[in-house]
Amino acid sequence: MIDPADLPALHASHGGIWLRDSGRTQGLAKGRAIARAAETPVLLLNAPLTGQRLGYPELNGLDLLELWAFLHPARFLVPTPKGLAAALNLAVPASEGDIPGLLQQAAQVMLDRLGSTDWTEREGGWTAAQSLHRLRWTWAPLVAPRIAKPKEAERWLFSKLPEWEEAQPRPAPRTIALDEGQVLARLDALTGAGAEPRPGQRAYAAAASAAFLPRRHRDQPNMLLAEAGTGIGKTLGYLAPASLWAGQAQGTVWVSTYTKALQRQLDRESLRLFPDPAIAAKRVVVRKGRENYLCLLNLEDALQGGFTGRAAILAQLVARWAAFSKDGDMVGGDLPGWLPTLFRRNGSTALTDRRGECIYAGCPHYRKCFIERSSRASADADIVIANHALVMINAARGRETGQRPQRIIFDEGHHLFDAADSTFSVALSGQEAIELRRWIMGPEGGSRGRRRGLAARLSDLASYDEEGGQAIRAAIDAAQALPADEWLKRVVAGEPFGGLEALLTAVRATVYARAADTGEADAGYGMETELAEPDGALVEAAQEAALALDALIKPLVRLGRRLEAVIEDAPDWLDSAARARIEGAVASLGWRRDLIAAWLALLTRIGGPADPDYVDWLAVDRIEGREFDIGIHRHWLDPSRPLAEAVLKPAQGVIVTSATLKGGGEWSNAEGRSGAVHLPHGAERFEAASPFDYPGRAEVLIVTDIKRGDIAGLSGAYGRLIEAASGGTLGLFTAIRRLRGVHARIADRLARAGLPLYAQHVDPIDTGTLVDIFRDDPRASLLGTDALRDGVDVPGHSLRLVVMEGVPWSKPTVLHAARRLAGGGNAYDDRLIRARLAQAFGRLIRRAEDRGSFVILSAAMPSRLLSAFPPGTPIRRLTLDEAILAVNASARAQTLGEAAALGHQGAESGMPPQETE
């Protein structure tokens, strides 16, 4: 067998390139390193990232992350040399020159585990190794000989996955009233004996318990708006009454988040409720949209030849993971976030149900489906951890009627308005329309895949019910008017086919004509224009498109009626599986009918009077000058109205909570953006300030001598500030172009100082993994955009400086302009900006012992916005040199305080410390 010590190992960073071969490590130039990697496979850690550092994106080799994914499919690993060393109990390299040696040691340890009797993920390993050998996986010659052939044939993945079972519907929850003393006793049990007293948390739990009282008025839930500052401990504050009510009333509480990071945190906190993981898995269920879960039918197609090359290797590694996964969640679950990125464009999206193509009970793996299992598990759970969009969709139009959320806690409630804005909007675009065509017609021409159209999905109905068969055929005929493959090329060339493509052509022409006056056409980014005063060509195209959609919706309505009739008067062939499939088709048809009806309403507005409840606009979506979609968009001017009607009014109790719920403004802002203002009796309020010593442990520094638009000056400021803080910096940008420009100028310089720099939209790593890397290395820094401004919980030893490139002004879109006009002009803008500043500042102090600086690189920061920061926080306007001295002093104080903080944590009781949010 090949000895890993004989394999060359390569490491490349912004600080240099090192190769270890024949027992000797040496530095190399890029050209020599590329040539060496091309002539023989070398050991690497994260080939895409290494290739990017070398300027050779197609670099391949023996990637240790792929070996880890085979060896421990569902185990967490920070994909850095330090993370790898920690996971394998190896010494952390003292310098980057020692990393190639670590890679050789790590390869030896992992390969040795393959032959160990205590390898816990052995099942299926031999079979997977044989399949990967046939696919020419680079690790196969080293892996396959080390795995002993099992005495009996290993079961295939699809035969060993457990089946879910149907259960009778859960009875309605009992009507009870919680006793405050019991709630506080439950809170004490969750926090643990010896935990520091938190009066704010106890008051919060008592206030939250009122949301679980019996409802007193129709169309009026018991609703609480609760702003609890960072450090109050609101997670356990609401879980105490929620879990108590769920146990006593035998009902389900939905806890909804906006970010996947908080979902993961809540899942961890569930072990406080149920310390036995087996019980916790039944009583607490994480729910996400269908597009997050592995589709077993897609995976089977991929394993049986649907994928080729590197994508086929990914499918095999995902199959290994599926056998050990907790719930099949591929996005934010226990699938390593870095795994799909190792395969570049051969990603994992084709393994999930992203196109609404599920055939439900018609699928041979229906009884083992991760999505269906999660759905059924949530029916009997005490706590369902979901996201805002799923809760809204499930409440508004979910097919799980009996599971519509009745007791809801919206954590990260400051995002509720944005989530409702997205959920209740509509877009008639080329991408949306072609997906509808594919759902109706299935594969066309020589296209491959397992997608099935209406005719294939409902073939038994067509043969049994003549009218239903006619409706299917009529729908297929009408769908010919929808955009087909290569629609964008035809639209750009001005040669549309069908009424919908003609409409998109007219939309594009209008956008480009109006964008010419603003300069947007040359900027390379998306363009949009208000849907006002349309010309004759656009009005005529809209009328023709409306006729085509009307011809499509009619047979779909008839088909839905026939399906309902078949269910009501069931024929002999309608067994439980067929019934489930037809019920799924009824629900899917309902969604598509609603979508087409919304499109028709949108088209009838063109050339007619505007609807004051909506904002409509035309858009051409582009990335760096390349068009990828064209369409017409409609959003509610106030999306909290449909939120109140569809979600809040039918509910029994609702809590909307956040550390920044008021967004740095008044309660009226929280009431307006949460939908409470549209309820007959409004909502109760609760407020608790953060217990942290912001005046003593944080400061806001406004740098006044950075010239606007000076990318060199901006880069220099970022570089010097990161050096002053010795890393531990989160840099926030409002434009990807400036982020990339700053990163390109300072990454090498910082790396030479031993300060790694990572960046969204630059490094080929998913955002969740970037945050994991940042959290794990106190000397690392991370640059990012809006996604990192909220929902990122990094302890003080890894995050001691937040730098914003400037004031986070709102992008001047058509939608923003309309809401600004309706919301009070400058006052509306100020509320949004204060909220963004408060959210960004909230990343800085997450624990009582944290200390740090918040820097804004803009002299244009208006004083009226400074109320976004906690009262008493020192705020200074100063030069960059003065800011660097202040940051350096704060970082030194944080370093000196870390040892004391660690000693304090070690002295606490056996319960882990509470999360802050």
PDB file of N, CA and C in Angstrom, residues 488-531:
ATOM      1  N   LEU A 488     -33.958  32.928 -23.185  1.00  0.00           N
ATOM      2  CA  LEU A 488     -33.235  34.184 -23.001  1.00  0.00           C
ATOM      3  C   LEU A 488     -32.492  34.581 -24.275  1.00  0.00           C
ATOM      4  N   LYS A 489     -31.908  33.606 -24.983  1.00  0.00           N
ATOM      5  CA  LYS A 489     -31.215  33.916 -26.232  1.00  0.00           C
ATOM      6  C   LYS A 489     -32.184  34.507 -27.247  1.00  0.00           C
ATOM      7  N   ARG A 490     -33.368  33.912 -27.330  1.00  0.00           N
ATOM      8  CA  ARG A 490     -34.344  34.416 -28.310  1.00  0.00           C
ATOM      9  C   ARG A 490     -34.826  35.819 -27.932  1.00  0.00           C
ATOM     10  N   VAL A 491     -35.043  36.056 -26.643  1.00  0.00           N
ATOM     11  CA  VAL A 491     -35.517  37.371 -26.211  1.00  0.00           C
ATOM     12  C   VAL A 491     -34.462  38.431 -26.490  1.00  0.00           C
ATOM     13  N   VAL A 492     -33.196  38.143 -26.169  1.00  0.00           N
ATOM     14  CA  VAL A 492     -32.118  39.108 -26.397  1.00  0.00           C
ATOM     15  C   VAL A 492     -31.965  39.392 -27.887  1.00  0.00           C
ATOM     16  N   ALA A 493     -32.166  38.354 -28.696  1.00  0.00           N
ATOM     17  CA  ALA A 493     -32.043  38.532 -30.148  1.00  0.00           C
ATOM     18  C   ALA A 493     -33.275  39.182 -30.767  1.00  0.00           C
ATOM     19  N   GLY A 494     -34.329  39.394 -29.954  1.00  0.00           N
ATOM     20  CA  GLY A 494     -35.558  39.976 -30.483  1.00  0.00           C
ATOM     21  C   GLY A 494     -36.355  39.023 -31.336  1.00  0.00           C
ATOM     22  N   GLU A 495     -36.210  37.712 -31.079  1.00  0.00           N
ATOM     23  CA  GLU A 495     -36.930  36.698 -31.851  1.00  0.00           C
ATOM     24  C   GLU A 495     -37.721  35.784 -30.908  1.00  0.00           C
ATOM     25  N   PRO A 496     -38.692  36.338 -30.175  1.00  0.00           N
ATOM     26  CA  PRO A 496     -39.421  35.540 -29.183  1.00  0.00           C
ATOM     27  C   PRO A 496     -40.336  34.515 -29.834  1.00  0.00           C
ATOM     28  N   PHE A 497     -40.627  33.455 -29.081  1.00  0.00           N
ATOM     29  CA  PHE A 497     -41.554  32.429 -29.529  1.00  0.00           C
ATOM     30  C   PHE A 497     -42.660  32.314 -28.491  1.00  0.00           C
ATOM     31  N   GLY A 498     -43.874  32.676 -28.852  1.00  0.00           N
ATOM     32  CA  GLY A 498     -44.984  32.579 -27.927  1.00  0.00           C
ATOM     33  C   GLY A 498     -45.257  33.888 -27.207  1.00  0.00           C
ATOM     34  N   GLY A 499     -46.453  33.955 -26.590  1.00  0.00           N
ATOM     35  CA  GLY A 499     -46.902  35.186 -25.970  1.00  0.00           C
ATOM     36  C   GLY A 499     -46.080  35.626 -24.772  1.00  0.00           C
ATOM     37  N   LEU A 500     -45.622  34.689 -23.957  1.00  0.00           N
ATOM     38  CA  LEU A 500     -44.868  35.076 -22.769  1.00  0.00           C
ATOM     39  C   LEU A 500     -43.473  35.562 -23.131  1.00  0.00           C
ATOM     40  N   GLU A 501     -42.832  34.928 -24.104  1.00  0.00           N
ATOM     41  CA  GLU A 501     -41.519  35.410 -24.542  1.00  0.00           C
ATOM     42  C   GLU A 501     -41.633  36.784 -25.198  1.00  0.00           C
ATOM     43  N   ALA A 502     -42.731  37.025 -25.901  1.00  0.00           N
ATOM     44  CA  ALA A 502     -42.942  38.347 -26.494  1.00  0.00           C
ATOM     45  C   ALA A 502     -43.092  39.399 -25.403  1.00  0.00           C
ATOM     46  N   LEU A 503     -43.771  39.045 -24.316  1.00  0.00           N
ATOM     47  CA  LEU A 503     -43.907  39.982 -23.201  1.00  0.00           C
ATOM     48  C   LEU A 503     -42.538  40.296 -22.599  1.00  0.00           C
ATOM     49  N   LEU A 504     -41.715  39.270 -22.392  1.00  0.00           N
ATOM     50  CA  LEU A 504     -40.392  39.492 -21.806  1.00  0.00           C
ATOM     51  C   LEU A 504     -39.523  40.342 -22.724  1.00  0.00           C
ATOM     52  N   THR A 505     -39.693  40.170 -24.030  1.00  0.00           N
ATOM     53  CA  THR A 505     -38.958  41.008 -24.990  1.00  0.00           C
ATOM     54  C   THR A 505     -39.351  42.470 -24.839  1.00  0.00           C
ATOM     55  N   ALA A 506     -40.658  42.730 -24.685  1.00  0.00           N
ATOM     56  CA  ALA A 506     -41.138  44.104 -24.515  1.00  0.00           C
ATOM     57  C   ALA A 506     -40.671  44.677 -23.177  1.00  0.00           C
ATOM     58  N   VAL A 507     -40.653  43.854 -22.137  1.00  0.00           N
ATOM     59  CA  VAL A 507     -40.174  44.303 -20.831  1.00  0.00           C
ATOM     60  C   VAL A 507     -38.705  44.718 -20.936  1.00  0.00           C
ATOM     61  N   ARG A 508     -37.903  43.880 -21.563  1.00  0.00           N
ATOM     62  CA  ARG A 508     -36.474  44.170 -21.692  1.00  0.00           C
ATOM     63  C   ARG A 508     -36.244  45.465 -22.472  1.00  0.00           C
ATOM     64  N   ALA A 509     -36.989  45.643 -23.532  1.00  0.00           N
ATOM     65  CA  ALA A 509     -36.827  46.849 -24.339  1.00  0.00           C
ATOM     66  C   ALA A 509     -37.165  48.096 -23.529  1.00  0.00           C
ATOM     67  N   THR A 510     -38.229  48.025 -22.727  1.00  0.00           N
ATOM     68  CA  THR A 510     -38.627  49.174 -21.912  1.00  0.00           C
ATOM     69  C   THR A 510     -37.565  49.495 -20.870  1.00  0.00           C
ATOM     70  N   VAL A 511     -37.039  48.468 -20.201  1.00  0.00           N
ATOM     71  CA  VAL A 511     -36.031  48.686 -19.164  1.00  0.00           C
ATOM     72  C   VAL A 511     -34.784  49.320 -19.761  1.00  0.00           C
ATOM     73  N   TYR A 512     -34.304  48.786 -20.869  1.00  0.00           N
ATOM     74  CA  TYR A 512     -33.096  49.331 -21.477  1.00  0.00           C
ATOM     75  C   TYR A 512     -33.322  50.753 -21.970  1.00  0.00           C
ATOM     76  N   ALA A 513     -34.504  51.041 -22.512  1.00  0.00           N
ATOM     77  CA  ALA A 513     -34.771  52.385 -23.011  1.00  0.00           C
ATOM     78  C   ALA A 513     -34.725  53.406 -21.878  1.00  0.00           C
ATOM     79  N   ARG A 514     -35.293  53.035 -20.729  1.00  0.00           N
ATOM     80  CA  ARG A 514     -35.335  53.983 -19.616  1.00  0.00           C
ATOM     81  C   ARG A 514     -34.009  54.016 -18.852  1.00  0.00           C
ATOM     82  N   ALA A 515     -33.289  52.897 -18.829  1.00  0.00           N
ATOM     83  CA  ALA A 515     -32.012  52.856 -18.114  1.00  0.00           C
ATOM     84  C   ALA A 515     -30.951  53.668 -18.822  1.00  0.00           C
ATOM     85  N   ALA A 516     -31.119  53.894 -20.109  1.00  0.00           N
ATOM     86  CA  ALA A 516     -30.129  54.669 -20.860  1.00  0.00           C
ATOM     87  C   ALA A 516     -29.990  56.075 -20.300  1.00  0.00           C
ATOM     88  N   ASP A 517     -31.063  56.590 -19.712  1.00  0.00           N
ATOM     89  CA  ASP A 517     -31.020  57.943 -19.161  1.00  0.00           C
ATOM     90  C   ASP A 517     -30.304  57.992 -17.816  1.00  0.00           C
ATOM     91  N   THR A 518     -30.190  56.861 -17.128  1.00  0.00           N
ATOM     92  CA  THR A 518     -29.612  56.845 -15.784  1.00  0.00           C
ATOM     93  C   THR A 518     -28.186  56.310 -15.752  1.00  0.00           C
ATOM     94  N   GLY A 519     -27.724  55.711 -16.831  1.00  0.00           N
ATOM     95  CA  GLY A 519     -26.392  55.137 -16.856  1.00  0.00           C
ATOM     96  C   GLY A 519     -26.326  53.720 -16.324  1.00  0.00           C
ATOM     97  N   GLU A 520     -27.461  53.147 -15.915  1.00  0.00           N
ATOM     98  CA  GLU A 520     -27.458  51.800 -15.360  1.00  0.00           C
ATOM     99  C   GLU A 520     -27.069  50.759 -16.402  1.00  0.00           C
ATOM    100  N   ALA A 521     -27.384  51.016 -17.667  1.00  0.00           N
ATOM    101  CA  ALA A 521     -27.137  50.016 -18.708  1.00  0.00           C
ATOM    102  C   ALA A 521     -25.659  49.683 -18.816  1.00  0.00           C
ATOM    103  N   ASP A 522     -24.791  50.646 -18.507  1.00  0.00           N
ATOM    104  CA  ASP A 522     -23.354  50.426 -18.641  1.00  0.00           C
ATOM    105  C   ASP A 522     -22.693  49.937 -17.347  1.00  0.00           C
ATOM    106  N   ALA A 523     -23.458  49.904 -16.258  1.00  0.00           N
ATOM    107  CA  ALA A 523     -22.866  49.563 -14.965  1.00  0.00           C
ATOM    108  C   ALA A 523     -22.643  48.064 -14.787  1.00  0.00           C
ATOM    109  N   GLY A 524     -23.370  47.252 -15.534  1.00  0.00           N
ATOM    110  CA  GLY A 524     -23.168  45.811 -15.453  1.00  0.00           C
ATOM    111  C   GLY A 524     -24.014  45.111 -14.409  1.00  0.00           C
ATOM    112  N   TYR A 525     -24.812  45.874 -13.641  1.00  0.00           N
ATOM    113  CA  TYR A 525     -25.644  45.275 -12.601  1.00  0.00           C
ATOM    114  C   TYR A 525     -27.096  45.270 -13.052  1.00  0.00           C
ATOM    115  N   GLY A 526     -27.964  44.705 -12.188  1.00  0.00           N
ATOM    116  CA  GLY A 526     -29.368  44.629 -12.531  1.00  0.00           C
ATOM    117  C   GLY A 526     -29.981  45.997 -12.779  1.00  0.00           C
ATOM    118  N   MET A 527     -30.973  46.034 -13.654  1.00  0.00           N
ATOM    119  CA  MET A 527     -31.649  47.287 -13.984  1.00  0.00           C
ATOM    120  C   MET A 527     -33.137  47.126 -13.722  1.00  0.00           C
ATOM    121  N   GLU A 528     -33.775  48.218 -13.357  1.00  0.00           N
ATOM    122  CA  GLU A 528     -35.211  48.177 -13.127  1.00  0.00           C
ATOM    123  C   GLU A 528     -35.811  49.535 -13.414  1.00  0.00           C
ATOM    124  N   THR A 529     -37.117  49.532 -13.643  1.00  0.00           N
ATOM    125  CA  THR A 529     -37.832  50.779 -13.862  1.00  0.00           C
ATOM    126  C   THR A 529     -39.270  50.586 -13.413  1.00  0.00           C
ATOM    127  N   GLU A 530     -39.849  51.627 -12.929  1.00  0.00           N
ATOM    128  CA  GLU A 530     -41.226  51.572 -12.432  1.00  0.00           C
ATOM    129  C   GLU A 530     -42.181  51.198 -13.559  1.00  0.00           C
ATOM    130  N   LEU A 531     -43.176  50.396 -13.216  1.00  0.00           N
ATOM    131  CA  LEU A 531     -44.184  50.029 -14.212  1.00  0.00           C
ATOM    132  C   LEU A 531     -45.209  51.160 -14.286  1.00  0.00           C
TER     133      LEU A 531
END
